[in-house]
PDB file of C-alpha atoms in Angstrom:
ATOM      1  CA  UNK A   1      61.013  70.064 198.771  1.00 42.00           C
ATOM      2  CA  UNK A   2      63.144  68.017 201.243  1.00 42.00           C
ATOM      3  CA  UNK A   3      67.171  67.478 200.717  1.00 42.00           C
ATOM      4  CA  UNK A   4      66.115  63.571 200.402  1.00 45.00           C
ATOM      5  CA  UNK A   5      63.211  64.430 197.843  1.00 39.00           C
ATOM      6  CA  UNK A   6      65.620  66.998 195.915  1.00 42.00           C
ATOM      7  CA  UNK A   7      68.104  64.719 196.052  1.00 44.00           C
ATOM      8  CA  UNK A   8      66.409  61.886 194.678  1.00 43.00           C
ATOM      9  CA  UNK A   9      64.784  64.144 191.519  1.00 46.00           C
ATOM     10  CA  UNK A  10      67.754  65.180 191.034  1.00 47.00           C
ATOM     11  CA  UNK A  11      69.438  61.861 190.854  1.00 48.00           C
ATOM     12  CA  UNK A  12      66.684  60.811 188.477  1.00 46.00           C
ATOM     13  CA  UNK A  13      66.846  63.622 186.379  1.00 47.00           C
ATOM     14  CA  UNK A  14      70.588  62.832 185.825  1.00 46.00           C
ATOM     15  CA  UNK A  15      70.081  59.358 185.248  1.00 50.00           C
ATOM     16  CA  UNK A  16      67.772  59.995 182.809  1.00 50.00           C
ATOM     17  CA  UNK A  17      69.709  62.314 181.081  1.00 47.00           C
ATOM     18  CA  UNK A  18      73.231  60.330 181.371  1.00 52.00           C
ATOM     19  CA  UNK A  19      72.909  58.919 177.890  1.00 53.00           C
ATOM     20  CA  UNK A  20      71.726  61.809 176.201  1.00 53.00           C
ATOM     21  CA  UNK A  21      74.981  63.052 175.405  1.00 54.00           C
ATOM     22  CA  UNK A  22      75.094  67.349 175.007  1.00 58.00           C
ATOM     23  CA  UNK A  23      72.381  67.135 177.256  1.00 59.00           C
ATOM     24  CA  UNK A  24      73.893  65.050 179.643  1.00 63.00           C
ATOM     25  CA  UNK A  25      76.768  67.506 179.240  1.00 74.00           C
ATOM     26  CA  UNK A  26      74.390  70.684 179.311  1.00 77.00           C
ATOM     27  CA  UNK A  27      72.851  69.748 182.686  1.00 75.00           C
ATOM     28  CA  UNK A  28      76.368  68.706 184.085  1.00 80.00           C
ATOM     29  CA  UNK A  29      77.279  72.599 183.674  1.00 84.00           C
ATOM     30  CA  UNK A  30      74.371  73.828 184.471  1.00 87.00           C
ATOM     31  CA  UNK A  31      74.348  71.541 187.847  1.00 88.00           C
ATOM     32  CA  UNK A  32      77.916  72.455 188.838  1.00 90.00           C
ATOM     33  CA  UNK A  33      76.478  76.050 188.702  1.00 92.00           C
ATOM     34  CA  UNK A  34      73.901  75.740 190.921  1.00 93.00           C
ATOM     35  CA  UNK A  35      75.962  73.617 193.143  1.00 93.00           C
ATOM     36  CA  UNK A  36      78.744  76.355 193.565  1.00 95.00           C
ATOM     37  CA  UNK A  37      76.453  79.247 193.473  1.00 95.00           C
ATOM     38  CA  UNK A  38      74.204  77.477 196.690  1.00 94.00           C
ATOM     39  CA  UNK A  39      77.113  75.882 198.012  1.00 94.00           C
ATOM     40  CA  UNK A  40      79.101  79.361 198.333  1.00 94.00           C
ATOM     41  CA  UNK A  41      75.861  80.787 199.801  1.00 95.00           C
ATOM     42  CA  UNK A  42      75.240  78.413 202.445  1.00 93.00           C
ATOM     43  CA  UNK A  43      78.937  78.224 203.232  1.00 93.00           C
ATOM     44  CA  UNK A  44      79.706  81.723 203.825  1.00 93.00           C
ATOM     45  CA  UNK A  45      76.241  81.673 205.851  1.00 93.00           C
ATOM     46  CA  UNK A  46      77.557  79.644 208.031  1.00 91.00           C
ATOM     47  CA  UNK A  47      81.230  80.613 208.414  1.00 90.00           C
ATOM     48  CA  UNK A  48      79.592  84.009 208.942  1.00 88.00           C
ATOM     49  CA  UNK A  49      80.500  83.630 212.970  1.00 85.00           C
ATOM     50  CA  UNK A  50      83.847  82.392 213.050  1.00 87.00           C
ATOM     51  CA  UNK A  51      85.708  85.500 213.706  1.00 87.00           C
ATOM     52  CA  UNK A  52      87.529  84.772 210.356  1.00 89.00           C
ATOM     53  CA  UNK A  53      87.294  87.710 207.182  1.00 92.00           C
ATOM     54  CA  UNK A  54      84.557  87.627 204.828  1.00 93.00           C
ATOM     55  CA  UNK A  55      87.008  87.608 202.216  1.00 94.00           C
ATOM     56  CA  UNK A  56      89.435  84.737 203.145  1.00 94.00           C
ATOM     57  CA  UNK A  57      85.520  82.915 204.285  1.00 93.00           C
ATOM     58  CA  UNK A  58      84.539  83.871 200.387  1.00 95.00           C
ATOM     59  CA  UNK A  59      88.159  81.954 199.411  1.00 95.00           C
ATOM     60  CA  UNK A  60      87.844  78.712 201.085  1.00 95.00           C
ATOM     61  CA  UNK A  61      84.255  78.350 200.331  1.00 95.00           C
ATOM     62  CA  UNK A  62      84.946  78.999 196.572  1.00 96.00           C
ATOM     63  CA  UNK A  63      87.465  76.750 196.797  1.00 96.00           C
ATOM     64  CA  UNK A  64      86.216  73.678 198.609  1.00 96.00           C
ATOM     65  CA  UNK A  65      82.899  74.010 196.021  1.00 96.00           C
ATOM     66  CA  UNK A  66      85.076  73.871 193.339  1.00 96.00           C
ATOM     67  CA  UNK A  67      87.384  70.786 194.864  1.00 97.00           C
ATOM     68  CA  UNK A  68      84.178  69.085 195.520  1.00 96.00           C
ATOM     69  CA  UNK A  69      83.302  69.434 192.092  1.00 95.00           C
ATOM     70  CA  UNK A  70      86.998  68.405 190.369  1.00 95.00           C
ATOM     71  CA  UNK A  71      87.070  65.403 192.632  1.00 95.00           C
ATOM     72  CA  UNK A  72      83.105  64.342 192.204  1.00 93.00           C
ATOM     73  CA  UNK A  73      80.646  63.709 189.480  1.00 89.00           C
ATOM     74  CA  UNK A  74      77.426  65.235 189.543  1.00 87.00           C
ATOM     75  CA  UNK A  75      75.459  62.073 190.459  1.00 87.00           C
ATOM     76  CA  UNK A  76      78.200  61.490 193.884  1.00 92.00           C
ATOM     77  CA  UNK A  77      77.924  65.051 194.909  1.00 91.00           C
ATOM     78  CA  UNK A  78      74.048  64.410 195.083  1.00 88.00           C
ATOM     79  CA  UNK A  79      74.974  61.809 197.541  1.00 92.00           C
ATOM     80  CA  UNK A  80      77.554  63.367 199.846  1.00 92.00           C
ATOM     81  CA  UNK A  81      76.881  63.659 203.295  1.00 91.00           C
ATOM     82  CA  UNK A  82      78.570  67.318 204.183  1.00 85.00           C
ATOM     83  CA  UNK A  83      81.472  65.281 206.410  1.00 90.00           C
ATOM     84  CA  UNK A  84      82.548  64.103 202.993  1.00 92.00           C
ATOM     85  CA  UNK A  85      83.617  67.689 201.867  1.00 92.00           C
ATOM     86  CA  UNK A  86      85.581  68.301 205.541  1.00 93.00           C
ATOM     87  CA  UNK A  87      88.939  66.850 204.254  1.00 95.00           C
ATOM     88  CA  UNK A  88      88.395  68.980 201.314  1.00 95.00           C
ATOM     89  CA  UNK A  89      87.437  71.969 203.282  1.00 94.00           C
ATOM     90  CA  UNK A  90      90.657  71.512 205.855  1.00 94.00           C
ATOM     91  CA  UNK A  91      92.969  71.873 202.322  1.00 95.00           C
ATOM     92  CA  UNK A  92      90.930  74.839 201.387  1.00 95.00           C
ATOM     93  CA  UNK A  93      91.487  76.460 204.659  1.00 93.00           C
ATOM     94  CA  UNK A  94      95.154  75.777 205.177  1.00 94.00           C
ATOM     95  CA  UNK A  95      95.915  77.099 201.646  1.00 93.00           C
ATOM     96  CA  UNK A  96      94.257  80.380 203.019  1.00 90.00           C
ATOM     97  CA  UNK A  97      95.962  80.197 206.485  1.00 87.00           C
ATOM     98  CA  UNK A  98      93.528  79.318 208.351  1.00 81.00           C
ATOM     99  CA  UNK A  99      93.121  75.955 210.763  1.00 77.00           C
ATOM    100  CA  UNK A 100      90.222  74.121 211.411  1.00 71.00           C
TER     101      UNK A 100
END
């Protein structure tokens, strides 16, 4: 499955389930999961390089998924383009002591 085609199901499967209440609710949480958990993963994977420690990589990636996720819904994180999490990153990374 493609990012597009993910996307896309995934955007319908939210839409489908925005009036449904606890469900709506249940797949929210269960979404924001899977977002951190895969965003943490690909995050580190690709900080992995940078010369900066794994654990201070670990702390900004934790930290941007979860900023991502306090400033966006569900349905505008399945639209971000990864520039749109930069600024968020760059806050991440200062609070760590790090510069990008």
């Amino acid at each position: 499955m493609t990012v597009r085609t993910g996307a896309v199901f995934g955007f319908a499967m939210l839409a489908t389930l925005a009036g449904c209440g606890e469900a709506a609710s249940s797949f929210d949480e269960s979404y924001k999961k899977q977002f951190l958990d895969n965003f943490n993963a690909s995050c580190q994977s690709s900080a992995a390089g940078s010369g900066a420690p794994a654990a201070t990589i670990a702390e900004v990636c934790k930290c941007t998924g979860e900023a991502i996720l306090a400033k966006h819904s569900p349905a505008e994180v399945l639209t971000m383009k990864p520039e749109d999490g930069l600024p968020l990153m760059k806050e991440c990374a200062a609070k760590s002591g790090l510069t990008m």
